[in-house]
């Protein structure tokens, strides 16, 4: 029982981290209809920037305070993400107004390649630590209820809180503000949005910037757990089942989807894995998402797919 | 001026329904084929054959298969790598488990099993659409990755999970030297391209495209979505499966599941999008772009660097390559979102009007 | 001038998921080649090195191989530097007659030169690594027989590389009576939560780590997060270099790994020489601080074997001549690096003697264990030798199976003379 | 009115109701269509006209009621079956296959009639090739008839709206239908083009005896060419009869026509 | 027309799609302040293209203006974004509705007010649209995709009105609308024109209606303006009568009796 709970918690926390990455996908998709393949690369790029700046800043400025250094590094990394958002709009999206989904998807792929190259050129290909002072050692709860207690990572707990905060903020933004509404309009029809005076350029910079910051937050949390390296981009693949399960267009869906996938993944690996040789969690997550899709083709909370004649 | 079809009148629908209705095109294609079968063997060195042409041919074949599903039937799939893997491993099993199994039959058997798997994973497409389906097909990818790594039967109990084949021959001719391999792949590709072209310009092709463009209207004119989608999955995964078997048998010789990882799936998808969705020719352009360009860049950039007197390190080189590649993808999309094939046809249209601007 | 150079290309990866490990290796390889030239070449023949980036991907590796093999009068030998690429090239090398130098990686059974004429896993295979690790664990427990009833879990990267030690470990488990368990980690290994949850549940006595790249540091971090003692963790020699532990820092303290004969050797003569002759002139390939670290040293050692093979070939086919790849194979097959020779080359204390033969393409089965103290690797064991009693039959049976599949006949003694 | 021989009831819609969540798109609608007649459905926007057609060819499933076609009664229709029974339709919002050429769009309309299997098609030999030519010949006749020869090979997505409407009609005609359902075929056309369209419709009706169900907002057209008219309003039937009867129906005037007509 | 109060001037523009398809071959027209100008012509004449060129929406269709100039109150607007044009009061109602499918009718209308910041004004505009189109009010909480064709058309027009425009480019506003509503739409146009001095450029197939409400008309064929003049003159032109109003002589011809024979348009030499 204790172990089951532990696995469950582990799954929930892992799921929360996926959610953070998934959130970036959802934001951009919801607000511009672009399936942003580059989200993984953005997480990596942001995390790399953060890791290296937090290393360089004390060096440049002769700072002692770790906290100050991290804050400045975060600001600089955020600035990088803003520049990126601006460049993406200027150089890519602007020229692809009103094109089909696959074309845009492909363009974000180009961006992925570019970021992979650029990130490693600027920041290097090594493994870099991000140390924002997250506690690494496990916390044992209920030691007297269960033998050995239930182990929880403090790091994960913090990540969960951050993710939950971010999500609530973003949901509010989408539902309550007129910009939020405009974003959804753009996703439906670029041209019509243009025709009534929604400035696509600004909208896209905003969205990519917000997605960039989300990527940065995700990157910092993942990075401080795992260290920052090229492979971080592959967490994007872990986030994909999350978004289709939750629905491509739903911010809360990203969270719920993340939790379901996280738990499903860990429980399956721990309880079913040993019977079939292990290593099943990744496909299990996808199959789980697929099963949900068979019942709700738009994901749990996604907007209904409209086909009408 | 020279590229005009005026004066070429068709007197039968048969003539008008040819693959290349314009005479100049027909000649060009004959010349191209002749060059590919005769000229290339005379001119190409081993490196060109082994490192560029053979991979190009095989991936073009796979891209052709992907294009049928994605470009013609509109079902975005990110699981093509898995179907390649099924083709490769099942062909391998047929080849090594059954004595005296002819290579060609083994390859086709690989394709056959890929068809089965493709159809199974195609079933969700009846309900799930668009990007949701795309992500769902990744389930196929990861499941197959896992199965070939974990289930020893598929790898003939090889402890490392890596398998290999040797002594390939077709009708008694060995397929050993690069040239033989090249010709073998070329012949298969030409054959499959012809068959695929026939399909896509025939009734079934129209069904696929109808489903892609407007599925409700398609149903109303009597097209069964299930039949159309599943047949697209079947045909496409058959071709991809054969390509996978070729990739394993002819190109790699020895392989592990990583050869058909999710990156391969993405790569194939990029090929068809860059090349042009819904165009047989586009598959070739796309494959050429994705296979040849990085190789070209990796050879060309150092030369360029040297020109400016800068010694480019391997890492910087490879990062630059990746950046340039990314930029080129975006650039091509901006110039022509419908892919290289569309660019090509616009070029032809311009040629037709030349020297008048419009 | 051109023809006077010995062309020794290398496939490397300075980008991609495994770059942190690939870069120092490539730096070491390049630096040693520079040193060789600074020393005046191989009997006057300068070496020419060229890198080709594979990003650890098999298809790119194959392309690199095809590109480099014919250049500059033909590649003398090829270093694939990835187990996957080695598997693919094993099929191609015999046709092109180019030897593959796979120092510490590749197919373990390719030690058998009778079947694998062109593969040279000089200095150690994964089976050696696995065996040595078990011996060390046995020592800790007070004898191999004490392993009976113990639980040993292998955490491995789910790839041919990660699976390589399994046959040997299974064999050993049956022999010694410990309970062997294997947990795969899907590449690239950034998500290991469930693996470590399982370890926490099973509470094995020891964990063997067969990861690469970021998987290693992730494992160590997860071990810390689940409270598994790092002292009980033993890594392969591809899991025991600075990039694997650096950013875990104190969190990895106590973690052990096999050292492939060499470990981090900042004090060795060859390192000093490289620093003096190459880095001091500003010609070093990587950062100075990393010279002498584990992966760097592996690059150096690999380069040294290549150079010495050429030298050995020259002994037979003509001193001061540029040799062909077939001659190089002979050289690789007839390496005889005695301690004296090694010491002279600056490898004193770094390597034990290595001597290959036509049928033994490995040439040495020694290794040591080193332990991370929070800031650097330190040897924590004596020299250990893998148990030939176990290795030999395993190598032979697997190699025979391969030969049967490929319809290869074992080389005769006469063939060995060529 | 000429020598047209209007026949038996071919399509009989009985007590159809259709609901979407809270919206009652159709409430208890009954009407019938006789063979060879031109039957118009009119009504204000959102009255449920298109939904009615969607029920008939199986795109929507009515929540109540039945549809009888040639004596067979169905509680809901299956698109494929409807097509096989010879019902074709056009769409209000142009549901053409945008990426395909005009010819391919029309050929797709003939797919039901193609018999050769996948393998024959791949090889394109014998029957498959012959069939292809046969159907092509038929399609060319439609192209001639609709006067869209010049656009044969243009992807329909690039055609101007009016021509797309014509292609849509062509695709339906390619099915050689017995009943043709037309949803606002003349929207977005000028008078000249409407005249053309009317001529096509009348010709089809005359020459092939095709029964036609027509939704249209241009009262001139409806009154001129239809034999009987159904009027819907907010999902309810408010009138049914000859054009003259409908024109003078108080309720229809109030709800739809206004005083101008 | 008096050149001083010309609000919109199009001067000899050429438009090419996809780099190869030349669609407009030198179109010139001008719209006076406070006028209603109709743009007439058959299918594929290039009306939509002209409007897109003005509102700068060609890019998304891969078209570009290669020659000529477009000015708004004397200012070149070729390089403005559509959003900037809306800021200057020019809004287009696109052909084929283009409602935001996933948004409700009300949300659709409110996005139209994106450029307006004054809350009271927005609310007032919304009310105005609802009084113009009561049908929208009853459907205001349903997603646009699930409304009928005509409802979507109303929504598109209403959405454009929410931007508080001074120049409206209307592309086939009457398409798919019931006769009553068509009448209403034209009333609204007239209303806005008279009360709020909104200028209209109207591409229409319903020539009858258009000429009835417009002050001035242009007739396009195959990418060229072939005829223009005050609306009343056009309505009395024999050719226009025959081809665009469906009248042989002075009677309206029955659709039933049209012959397949067609007279050739005189201007298409
Ligand atoms: N995106 C496009 N790509 C290529 N050609 C186009 C495109 N859009 C329009 N055309 C072509 O431009 C010409 C003019 O089209 P346009 O839509 O402007 O006509 P229109 O007068 O608005 O016709 P309608 O009354 O049918 O709407 C047509 O021949 C059409 O084929
Ligand atoms: N799939 C659907 N989901 C929800 N509501 C629908 C759906 N289809 C139609 N409706 C609603 O049913 C009503 C009737 O729609 P329908 O399209 O049949 O109208 P119509 O008579 O064709 O109008 P128009 O002349 O404007 O085309 C409308 O109010 C519409 O919003
Ligand atoms: Mg309708
Ligand atoms: Mg138009």
Tab-separated table of C-alpha atoms in Angstrom, chain A residues 308, chain D residues 45 93, chain E residues 96-99 101 105 136 143-159 177:
chain	number	residue	atom	x	y	z
A	308	UNK	CA	-20.387	20.673	-40.806
D	45	UNK	CA	-32.289	31.747	-42.407
D	93	UNK	CA	-21.132	26.020	-48.283
E	96	UNK	CA	-17.759	33.301	-47.479
E	97	UNK	CA	-18.466	34.479	-43.947
E	98	UNK	CA	-15.313	33.407	-42.118
E	99	UNK	CA	-16.809	33.413	-38.662
E	101	UNK	CA	-16.010	28.681	-35.667
E	105	UNK	CA	-21.837	34.496	-31.886
E	136	UNK	CA	-28.248	36.942	-33.795
E	143	UNK	CA	-20.880	28.441	-31.447
E	144	UNK	CA	-20.698	30.109	-34.809
E	145	UNK	CA	-19.950	26.870	-36.587
E	146	UNK	CA	-23.320	25.504	-35.610
E	147	UNK	CA	-25.399	28.343	-36.900
E	148	UNK	CA	-27.033	28.367	-40.295
E	149	UNK	CA	-25.399	29.891	-43.332
E	150	UNK	CA	-27.493	33.010	-43.152
E	151	UNK	CA	-26.857	33.487	-39.469
E	152	UNK	CA	-23.159	33.322	-40.121
E	153	UNK	CA	-23.465	35.951	-42.794
E	154	UNK	CA	-25.221	38.258	-40.367
E	155	UNK	CA	-22.575	37.555	-37.805
E	156	UNK	CA	-19.817	38.497	-40.240
E	157	UNK	CA	-21.483	41.768	-41.101
E	158	UNK	CA	-22.241	42.530	-37.491
E	159	UNK	CA	-18.669	41.778	-36.509
E	177	UNK	CA	-29.668	35.494	-47.063
